[in-house]
mmCIF file of C-alpha atoms in Angstrom:
data_model
loop_
_atom_site.group_PDB
_atom_site.id
_atom_site.type_symbol
_atom_site.label_atom_id
_atom_site.label_comp_id
_atom_site.label_asym_id
_atom_site.label_seq_id
_atom_site.Cartn_x
_atom_site.Cartn_y
_atom_site.Cartn_z
ATOM 1 C CA MET A 21 12.677 10.696 15.116
ATOM 2 C CA THR A 22 12.259 10.024 18.844
ATOM 3 C CA THR A 23 9.657 10.404 21.529
ATOM 4 C CA SER A 24 9.643 13.445 23.745
ATOM 5 C CA ALA A 25 11.578 11.355 26.253
ATOM 6 C CA GLY A 26 14.241 10.932 23.600
ATOM 7 C CA SER A 27 14.351 7.148 23.909
ATOM 8 C CA THR A 28 12.623 5.626 20.881
ATOM 9 C CA ASP A 29 14.086 5.664 17.398
ATOM 10 C CA LEU A 30 11.285 5.508 14.822
ATOM 11 C CA THR A 31 13.602 5.372 11.802
ATOM 12 C CA THR A 32 13.019 2.409 9.528
ATOM 13 C CA THR A 33 14.399 1.060 6.283
ATOM 14 C CA VAL A 34 12.526 -0.544 3.421
ATOM 15 C CA GLY A 35 15.260 -2.023 1.314
ATOM 16 C CA SER A 36 17.563 0.861 0.420
ATOM 17 C CA VAL A 37 14.948 3.483 1.366
ATOM 18 C CA VAL A 38 15.456 5.109 4.767
ATOM 19 C CA LEU A 39 12.329 6.655 6.283
ATOM 20 C CA PRO A 40 12.091 8.792 9.441
ATOM 21 C CA ASN A 41 9.181 6.676 10.682
ATOM 22 C CA PRO A 42 7.190 3.667 9.461
ATOM 23 C CA VAL A 43 3.755 5.279 8.863
ATOM 24 C CA LEU A 44 2.758 5.922 5.240
ATOM 25 C CA THR A 45 -0.493 6.641 3.473
ATOM 26 C CA ALA A 46 -1.900 3.875 1.275
ATOM 27 C CA SER A 47 -2.338 4.137 -2.457
ATOM 28 C CA GLY A 48 -5.842 4.977 -3.599
ATOM 29 C CA THR A 49 -6.973 6.499 -0.314
ATOM 30 C CA SER A 50 -5.358 9.927 -0.158
ATOM 31 C CA GLY A 51 -5.552 11.221 -3.708
ATOM 32 C CA HIS A 52 -2.877 12.025 -6.254
ATOM 33 C CA GLY A 53 -1.008 14.604 -4.196
ATOM 34 C CA ALA A 54 -1.501 16.869 -1.211
ATOM 35 C CA GLU A 55 -5.238 16.348 -0.620
ATOM 36 C CA LEU A 56 -4.616 15.383 3.016
ATOM 37 C CA ALA A 57 -2.332 18.368 3.687
ATOM 38 C CA PRO A 58 -5.075 20.431 5.426
ATOM 39 C CA TYR A 59 -5.396 17.644 8.006
ATOM 40 C CA VAL A 60 -1.932 16.081 8.288
ATOM 41 C CA ASP A 61 1.611 17.401 8.074
ATOM 42 C CA LEU A 62 2.543 15.099 5.221
ATOM 43 C CA ALA A 63 6.247 15.799 5.695
ATOM 44 C CA SER A 64 5.949 14.279 9.180
ATOM 45 C CA LEU A 65 4.920 10.895 7.779
ATOM 46 C CA GLY A 66 7.344 8.295 6.560
ATOM 47 C CA ALA A 67 6.055 8.846 3.023
ATOM 48 C CA VAL A 68 2.961 9.592 0.963
ATOM 49 C CA VAL A 69 1.915 6.839 -1.439
ATOM 50 C CA VAL A 70 -0.113 8.310 -4.280
ATOM 51 C CA LYS A 71 -3.014 6.764 -6.146
ATOM 52 C CA SER A 72 -1.905 4.260 -8.796
ATOM 53 C CA LEU A 73 -0.953 5.820 -12.120
ATOM 54 C CA SER A 74 -0.694 4.306 -15.583
ATOM 55 C CA ALA A 75 1.315 5.652 -18.477
ATOM 56 C CA GLN A 76 -1.812 7.241 -19.919
ATOM 57 C CA ALA A 77 -4.896 8.840 -18.395
ATOM 58 C CA TRP A 78 -7.522 6.299 -17.335
ATOM 59 C CA GLU A 79 -11.211 6.923 -16.647
ATOM 60 C CA GLY A 80 -11.789 4.073 -14.213
ATOM 61 C CA ASN A 81 -15.032 2.201 -13.653
ATOM 62 C CA PRO A 82 -18.621 3.448 -13.910
ATOM 63 C CA PRO A 83 -20.507 4.473 -10.749
ATOM 64 C CA LEU A 84 -21.365 3.423 -8.165
ATOM 65 C CA ARG A 85 -17.778 2.933 -7.075
ATOM 66 C CA VAL A 86 -17.938 2.570 -3.305
ATOM 67 C CA HIS A 87 -20.174 0.585 -0.957
ATOM 68 C CA GLU A 88 -19.854 0.571 2.823
ATOM 69 C CA THR A 89 -19.808 -2.857 4.457
ATOM 70 C CA THR A 90 -20.196 -4.002 8.063
ATOM 71 C CA ALA A 91 -16.481 -3.744 8.810
ATOM 72 C CA GLY A 92 -14.951 -1.966 5.886
ATOM 73 C CA MET A 93 -15.480 -0.687 2.390
ATOM 74 C CA LEU A 94 -16.014 -2.308 -0.975
ATOM 75 C CA ASN A 95 -14.664 -0.261 -3.854
ATOM 76 C CA SER A 96 -14.490 -0.467 -7.602
ATOM 77 C CA VAL A 97 -12.911 2.838 -8.560
ATOM 78 C CA GLY A 98 -10.934 1.153 -11.304
ATOM 79 C CA LEU A 99 -7.636 3.022 -11.004
ATOM 80 C CA GLN A 100 -8.878 6.316 -12.421
ATOM 81 C CA GLY A 101 -5.969 8.690 -12.925
ATOM 82 C CA PRO A 102 -4.405 11.431 -15.055
ATOM 83 C CA GLY A 103 -1.390 9.422 -16.216
ATOM 84 C CA VAL A 104 2.200 9.687 -15.007
ATOM 85 C CA ALA A 105 3.258 12.699 -17.089
ATOM 86 C CA ALA A 106 0.257 14.812 -16.048
ATOM 87 C CA TRP A 107 0.761 13.834 -12.394
ATOM 88 C CA LEU A 108 4.415 14.845 -12.513
ATOM 89 C CA ALA A 109 3.477 18.236 -13.932
ATOM 90 C CA ASP A 110 0.322 19.002 -11.970
ATOM 91 C CA ASP A 111 0.368 17.126 -8.647
ATOM 92 C CA LEU A 112 3.937 16.390 -7.604
ATOM 93 C CA PRO A 113 4.937 20.082 -7.155
ATOM 94 C CA ALA A 114 2.520 20.485 -4.229
ATOM 95 C CA LEU A 115 4.098 17.512 -2.455
ATOM 96 C CA GLU A 116 7.576 18.853 -3.159
ATOM 97 C CA LYS A 117 6.626 22.225 -1.723
ATOM 98 C CA ILE A 118 5.583 20.766 1.628
ATOM 99 C CA GLY A 119 8.624 18.492 1.870
ATOM 100 C CA ALA A 120 6.841 15.139 1.675
ATOM 101 C CA ARG A 121 8.640 11.974 0.674
ATOM 102 C CA VAL A 122 6.691 10.323 -2.152
ATOM 103 C CA VAL A 123 6.173 6.747 -3.276
ATOM 104 C CA VAL A 124 4.573 6.567 -6.708
ATOM 105 C CA SER A 125 2.249 3.646 -7.362
ATOM 106 C CA ILE A 126 2.058 2.492 -10.983
ATOM 107 C CA TRP A 127 -0.009 -0.068 -12.833
ATOM 108 C CA GLY A 128 -0.556 -1.462 -16.300
ATOM 109 C CA ARG A 129 -2.618 -3.988 -18.206
ATOM 110 C CA THR A 130 0.425 -5.467 -19.926
ATOM 111 C CA VAL A 131 4.136 -5.764 -19.192
ATOM 112 C CA ALA A 132 4.740 -3.105 -21.836
ATOM 113 C CA GLU A 133 2.366 -0.713 -20.040
ATOM 114 C CA TYR A 134 4.208 -1.242 -16.747
ATOM 115 C CA GLU A 135 7.457 -0.463 -18.518
ATOM 116 C CA ALA A 136 5.971 2.673 -20.102
ATOM 117 C CA ALA A 137 4.754 3.999 -16.752
ATOM 118 C CA ALA A 138 8.106 3.276 -15.124
ATOM 119 C CA THR A 139 10.038 4.944 -17.940
ATOM 120 C CA LEU A 140 8.097 8.170 -17.420
ATOM 121 C CA LEU A 141 9.368 8.248 -13.829
ATOM 122 C CA ALA A 142 13.036 7.920 -14.757
ATOM 123 C CA GLY A 143 13.626 11.663 -14.560
ATOM 124 C CA ALA A 144 11.447 12.358 -11.534
ATOM 125 C CA PRO A 145 12.969 14.484 -8.758
ATOM 126 C CA ASP A 146 14.486 12.957 -5.624
ATOM 127 C CA THR A 147 11.204 13.646 -3.806
ATOM 128 C CA VAL A 148 10.106 10.341 -5.322
ATOM 129 C CA VAL A 149 11.929 7.873 -3.092
ATOM 130 C CA ALA A 150 10.409 4.634 -4.402
ATOM 131 C CA VAL A 151 7.945 3.115 -6.854
ATOM 132 C CA GLU A 152 5.213 0.778 -5.675
ATOM 133 C CA VAL A 153 4.301 -1.538 -8.529
ATOM 134 C CA ASN A 154 0.600 -2.358 -8.152
ATOM 135 C CA LEU A 155 0.247 -5.901 -9.461
ATOM 136 C CA SER A 156 -2.898 -6.690 -7.556
ATOM 137 C CA CYS A 157 -5.823 -4.303 -7.959
ATOM 138 C CA PRO A 158 -8.999 -6.364 -8.591
ATOM 139 C CA ASN A 159 -10.925 -3.362 -9.893
ATOM 140 C CA THR A 160 -10.050 -3.687 -13.558
ATOM 141 C CA GLU A 161 -11.231 -5.747 -16.506
ATOM 142 C CA ALA A 162 -8.598 -8.327 -15.519
ATOM 143 C CA ALA A 163 -10.652 -9.077 -12.384
ATOM 144 C CA ARG A 164 -9.270 -12.352 -11.051
ATOM 145 C CA ASP A 165 -6.588 -12.614 -13.742
ATOM 146 C CA LEU A 166 -4.057 -10.417 -11.950
ATOM 147 C CA PHE A 167 -0.306 -10.196 -12.409
ATOM 148 C CA ALA A 168 0.052 -10.922 -8.694
ATOM 149 C CA HIS A 169 -1.684 -14.283 -9.108
ATOM 150 C CA SER A 170 1.180 -15.618 -11.233
ATOM 151 C CA THR A 171 4.854 -16.013 -10.386
ATOM 152 C CA SER A 172 5.967 -15.518 -13.987
ATOM 153 C CA ALA A 173 3.732 -12.489 -14.597
ATOM 154 C CA THR A 174 4.869 -10.933 -11.306
ATOM 155 C CA HIS A 175 8.517 -11.445 -12.211
ATOM 156 C CA ASP A 176 8.122 -10.038 -15.709
ATOM 157 C CA ALA A 177 6.183 -6.938 -14.668
ATOM 158 C CA ILE A 178 8.649 -6.091 -11.911
ATOM 159 C CA ALA A 179 11.609 -6.639 -14.200
ATOM 160 C CA ALA A 180 10.055 -4.299 -16.765
ATOM 161 C CA THR A 181 9.788 -1.468 -14.242
ATOM 162 C CA ALA A 182 13.560 -1.191 -13.740
ATOM 163 C CA ALA A 183 13.314 1.785 -16.102
ATOM 164 C CA ALA A 184 11.989 3.867 -13.182
ATOM 165 C CA ARG A 185 15.516 3.991 -11.725
ATOM 166 C CA ARG A 186 14.039 3.880 -8.237
ATOM 167 C CA PRO A 187 13.702 1.178 -5.588
ATOM 168 C CA ARG A 188 10.617 -0.875 -6.400
ATOM 169 C CA TRP A 189 8.066 -2.409 -4.050
ATOM 170 C CA ALA A 190 5.719 -5.070 -5.419
ATOM 171 C CA LYS A 191 2.158 -4.721 -4.132
ATOM 172 C CA LEU A 192 0.714 -8.216 -3.940
ATOM 173 C CA SER A 193 -2.704 -9.811 -3.596
ATOM 174 C CA PRO A 194 -4.078 -11.813 -0.654
ATOM 175 C CA ASN A 195 -6.292 -13.718 -3.092
ATOM 176 C CA VAL A 196 -3.831 -16.566 -3.651
ATOM 177 C CA THR A 197 -3.227 -19.881 -1.926
ATOM 178 C CA ASP A 198 0.431 -19.117 -1.144
ATOM 179 C CA LEU A 199 2.014 -15.667 -1.181
ATOM 180 C CA VAL A 200 5.587 -16.846 -0.624
ATOM 181 C CA PRO A 201 6.410 -17.952 -4.203
ATOM 182 C CA ILE A 202 4.819 -14.762 -5.552
ATOM 183 C CA ALA A 203 6.981 -12.680 -3.208
ATOM 184 C CA GLU A 204 10.048 -14.676 -4.263
ATOM 185 C CA ALA A 205 9.233 -14.001 -7.919
ATOM 186 C CA ALA A 206 8.886 -10.277 -7.211
ATOM 187 C CA ARG A 207 12.295 -10.219 -5.546
ATOM 188 C CA ALA A 208 13.840 -12.182 -8.419
ATOM 189 C CA GLY A 209 12.416 -9.589 -10.811
ATOM 190 C CA GLY A 210 14.139 -6.772 -8.945
ATOM 191 C CA ALA A 211 11.745 -5.696 -6.201
ATOM 192 C CA GLU A 212 13.488 -4.484 -3.046
ATOM 193 C CA ALA A 213 10.350 -5.037 -0.973
ATOM 194 C CA VAL A 214 6.777 -6.289 -1.124
ATOM 195 C CA THR A 215 3.642 -4.459 -0.005
ATOM 196 C CA LEU A 216 1.179 -6.812 1.687
ATOM 197 C CA VAL A 217 -1.727 -6.733 0.996
ATOM 198 C CA ASN A 218 -4.084 -5.250 -1.544
ATOM 199 C CA THR A 219 -7.840 -5.601 -1.194
ATOM 200 C CA VAL A 220 -9.711 -8.880 -0.879
ATOM 201 C CA LEU A 221 -12.061 -9.836 -3.708
ATOM 202 C CA GLY A 222 -15.628 -9.078 -2.741
ATOM 203 C CA MET A 223 -19.111 -8.303 -3.990
ATOM 204 C CA ALA A 224 -22.347 -6.729 -2.803
ATOM 205 C CA ILE A 225 -25.873 -7.322 -4.139
ATOM 206 C CA ASP A 226 -28.997 -5.354 -3.256
ATOM 207 C CA PRO A 227 -31.440 -7.924 -1.828
ATOM 208 C CA ASP A 228 -34.461 -5.774 -2.723
ATOM 209 C CA THR A 229 -33.662 -5.343 -6.410
ATOM 210 C CA GLY A 230 -31.215 -8.173 -7.066
ATOM 211 C CA ALA A 231 -28.867 -5.666 -8.698
ATOM 212 C CA TYR A 232 -25.159 -5.407 -8.111
ATOM 213 C CA ARG A 233 -24.370 -2.517 -5.780
ATOM 214 C CA LEU A 234 -21.228 -1.478 -7.690
ATOM 215 C CA GLY A 235 -21.074 -0.200 -11.243
ATOM 216 C CA SER A 236 -18.545 -2.894 -12.080
ATOM 217 C CA GLY A 237 -21.395 -5.406 -11.935
ATOM 218 C CA PRO A 238 -20.345 -9.063 -11.876
ATOM 219 C CA ARG A 239 -16.670 -8.109 -11.567
ATOM 220 C CA GLY A 240 -17.350 -6.973 -8.007
ATOM 221 C CA GLY A 241 -14.718 -4.970 -6.176
ATOM 222 C CA GLY A 242 -12.063 -4.950 -3.501
ATOM 223 C CA LEU A 243 -12.773 -5.147 0.225
ATOM 224 C CA SER A 244 -10.628 -2.976 2.511
ATOM 225 C CA GLY A 245 -10.745 -1.746 6.094
ATOM 226 C CA PRO A 246 -10.875 -3.518 9.474
ATOM 227 C CA ALA A 247 -12.383 -6.685 7.978
ATOM 228 C CA ILE A 248 -9.150 -7.548 6.189
ATOM 229 C CA HIS A 249 -6.688 -6.625 8.952
ATOM 230 C CA PRO A 250 -6.232 -10.207 10.207
ATOM 231 C CA VAL A 251 -5.682 -11.296 6.591
ATOM 232 C CA ALA A 252 -2.912 -8.715 6.237
ATOM 233 C CA VAL A 253 -1.303 -9.738 9.537
ATOM 234 C CA ARG A 254 -1.251 -13.371 8.449
ATOM 235 C CA ALA A 255 0.192 -12.504 5.033
ATOM 236 C CA VAL A 256 2.970 -10.382 6.518
ATOM 237 C CA HIS A 257 3.713 -13.010 9.153
ATOM 238 C CA ASP A 258 3.955 -15.900 6.702
ATOM 239 C CA VAL A 259 6.076 -14.092 4.137
ATOM 240 C CA HIS A 260 8.444 -12.793 6.823
ATOM 241 C CA ALA A 261 8.767 -16.292 8.288
ATOM 242 C CA ALA A 262 9.689 -17.733 4.895
ATOM 243 C CA LEU A 263 11.722 -14.787 3.584
ATOM 244 C CA PRO A 264 13.062 -12.909 6.633
ATOM 245 C CA ASP A 265 15.488 -10.835 4.566
ATOM 246 C CA LEU A 266 12.763 -9.476 2.256
ATOM 247 C CA PRO A 267 11.463 -6.095 3.497
ATOM 248 C CA ILE A 268 7.706 -5.851 3.849
ATOM 249 C CA VAL A 269 5.342 -2.885 3.902
ATOM 250 C CA GLY A 270 2.181 -3.933 5.727
ATOM 251 C CA VAL A 271 -1.232 -2.604 4.749
ATOM 252 C CA GLY A 272 -4.787 -3.639 5.496
ATOM 253 C CA GLY A 273 -7.216 -2.257 8.044
ATOM 254 C CA VAL A 274 -4.738 -0.082 9.934
ATOM 255 C CA ALA A 275 -6.833 2.331 12.003
ATOM 256 C CA SER A 276 -4.771 2.605 15.192
ATOM 257 C CA GLY A 277 -1.260 2.405 16.539
ATOM 258 C CA ALA A 278 -2.088 -1.077 17.832
ATOM 259 C CA ASP A 279 -3.007 -2.197 14.310
ATOM 260 C CA ALA A 280 0.267 -0.814 12.990
ATOM 261 C CA ALA A 281 2.221 -2.449 15.809
ATOM 262 C CA GLU A 282 0.648 -5.807 15.024
ATOM 263 C CA LEU A 283 1.898 -5.663 11.437
ATOM 264 C CA ILE A 284 5.361 -4.605 12.585
ATOM 265 C CA LEU A 285 5.567 -7.480 15.072
ATOM 266 C CA ALA A 286 4.495 -9.816 12.264
ATOM 267 C CA GLY A 287 7.396 -8.617 10.126
ATOM 268 C CA ALA A 288 6.559 -5.308 8.434
ATOM 269 C CA ALA A 289 9.247 -2.622 8.335
ATOM 270 C CA ALA A 290 6.621 0.021 7.529
ATOM 271 C CA VAL A 291 2.825 0.266 7.432
ATOM 272 C CA GLN A 292 0.267 2.116 5.367
ATOM 273 C CA VAL A 293 -2.939 3.782 6.547
ATOM 274 C CA GLY A 294 -5.685 3.708 3.955
ATOM 275 C CA THR A 295 -9.416 3.207 4.410
ATOM 276 C CA ALA A 296 -9.309 4.797 7.884
ATOM 277 C CA THR A 297 -8.635 8.178 6.259
ATOM 278 C CA PHE A 298 -12.127 8.232 4.717
ATOM 279 C CA ALA A 299 -13.696 8.366 8.170
ATOM 280 C CA ASP A 300 -10.900 10.445 9.697
ATOM 281 C CA PRO A 301 -8.498 12.272 7.365
ATOM 282 C CA ARG A 302 -6.187 12.807 10.353
ATOM 283 C CA ALA A 303 -5.841 9.052 10.857
ATOM 284 C CA PRO A 304 -2.237 8.720 9.587
ATOM 285 C CA ALA A 305 -0.993 11.314 12.097
ATOM 286 C CA ARG A 306 -2.952 9.717 14.921
ATOM 287 C CA VAL A 307 -1.640 6.253 14.059
ATOM 288 C CA LEU A 308 1.899 7.642 14.110
ATOM 289 C CA ARG A 309 1.401 9.168 17.566
ATOM 290 C CA GLU A 310 -0.094 5.977 18.944
ATOM 291 C CA LEU A 311 2.623 3.838 17.374
ATOM 292 C CA GLU A 312 5.295 6.081 18.850
ATOM 293 C CA ALA A 313 3.763 5.668 22.314
ATOM 294 C CA TRP A 314 3.622 1.895 21.836
ATOM 295 C CA ALA A 315 7.246 1.733 20.701
ATOM 296 C CA HIS A 316 8.257 3.694 23.787
ATOM 297 C CA ARG A 317 6.382 1.235 26.025
ATOM 298 C CA THR A 318 8.088 -1.806 24.503
ATOM 299 C CA ALA A 319 11.459 -0.544 25.795
ATOM 300 C CA ARG A 320 13.256 -2.100 22.816
ATOM 301 C CA GLY A 321 14.742 1.231 21.823
ATOM 302 C CA SER A 322 13.727 1.356 18.163
ATOM 303 C CA ILE A 323 11.040 0.417 15.656
ATOM 304 C CA ARG A 324 13.550 -1.759 13.857
ATOM 305 C CA ALA A 325 14.023 -3.883 16.975
ATOM 306 C CA ASN A 326 10.303 -4.687 16.883
ATOM 307 C CA VAL A 327 10.149 -5.836 13.249
ATOM 308 C CA GLY A 328 9.210 -9.507 13.269
ATOM 309 C CA ALA A 329 9.502 -9.730 17.059
ATOM 310 C CA ALA A 330 6.404 -11.951 17.327
ATOM 311 C CA HIS A 331 8.128 -14.827 15.564
ATOM 312 C CA GLY A 332 9.103 -17.632 17.866
ATOM 313 C CA ARG A 333 7.055 -16.366 20.803
ATOM 314 C CA GLU A 334 4.548 -18.459 22.692
ATOM 315 C CA SER A 335 0.824 -17.796 22.407
ATOM 316 C CA SER A 336 -0.665 -15.472 25.015
ATOM 317 C CA SER A 337 -3.791 -17.641 25.280
#
């Protein structure tokens, strides 16, 4: 894909997955299928990442599930979903029909549940180009005890998902002291890439009543949106610096082409647009247009030439 001037190649690669451009939707923010299709040509995006699915249907957390914050959103949806088999039968066909490339996000409470979800994807059509293994959602009963907080648990869960027979991306948590060993463990377990980052642990309390604002109560929820963008940039930057040959998908507070460009310069080969779609369902398409214009201005010729380009540069201050 190029600009109208024919000078900028937007093609990117995430491990073995070749995408026509680096802009994807983010899991949990655009539904289980083609919900954004009335607003965005989903086939024009790099890929659509669907809401995380477990092997079985899951009801999620009690209401209230979402609370708006000063610079983002706190959510405790709790990974509600129909299960992999029902999604394959009921939701995937709509995405196939419109020609979208699909990344399926899966989750589990145990290694065996990750394996079960992955196994159900083994026979999925080629529309499913990759599997994002969500090791880091804080909106479950596990709360702070996440797979992505442990190198051994990360390795074991990723290894168990080989049954999907697709490239796997490990979605990791920013709520750790050092992401690099976790990313190394994911790669050792078989992940071709890491997705950085999931939401930041957060909580909201009503000062008038003293009650928790989310139905999850003392478990709190996950903070997303502009507030966590600098956290995501730092995570991508540090992992790329330590592991420059490990592909990264950057996510966290992307609401503009400039936000996307920042993650790419830090080391991301692709980016995901999530919370911004709640305010503007056309946000992924707009981010793509703005990113394309930025890439043209850099005069480096391709998106791939910009990946990690910030490393080694002097400060602009």
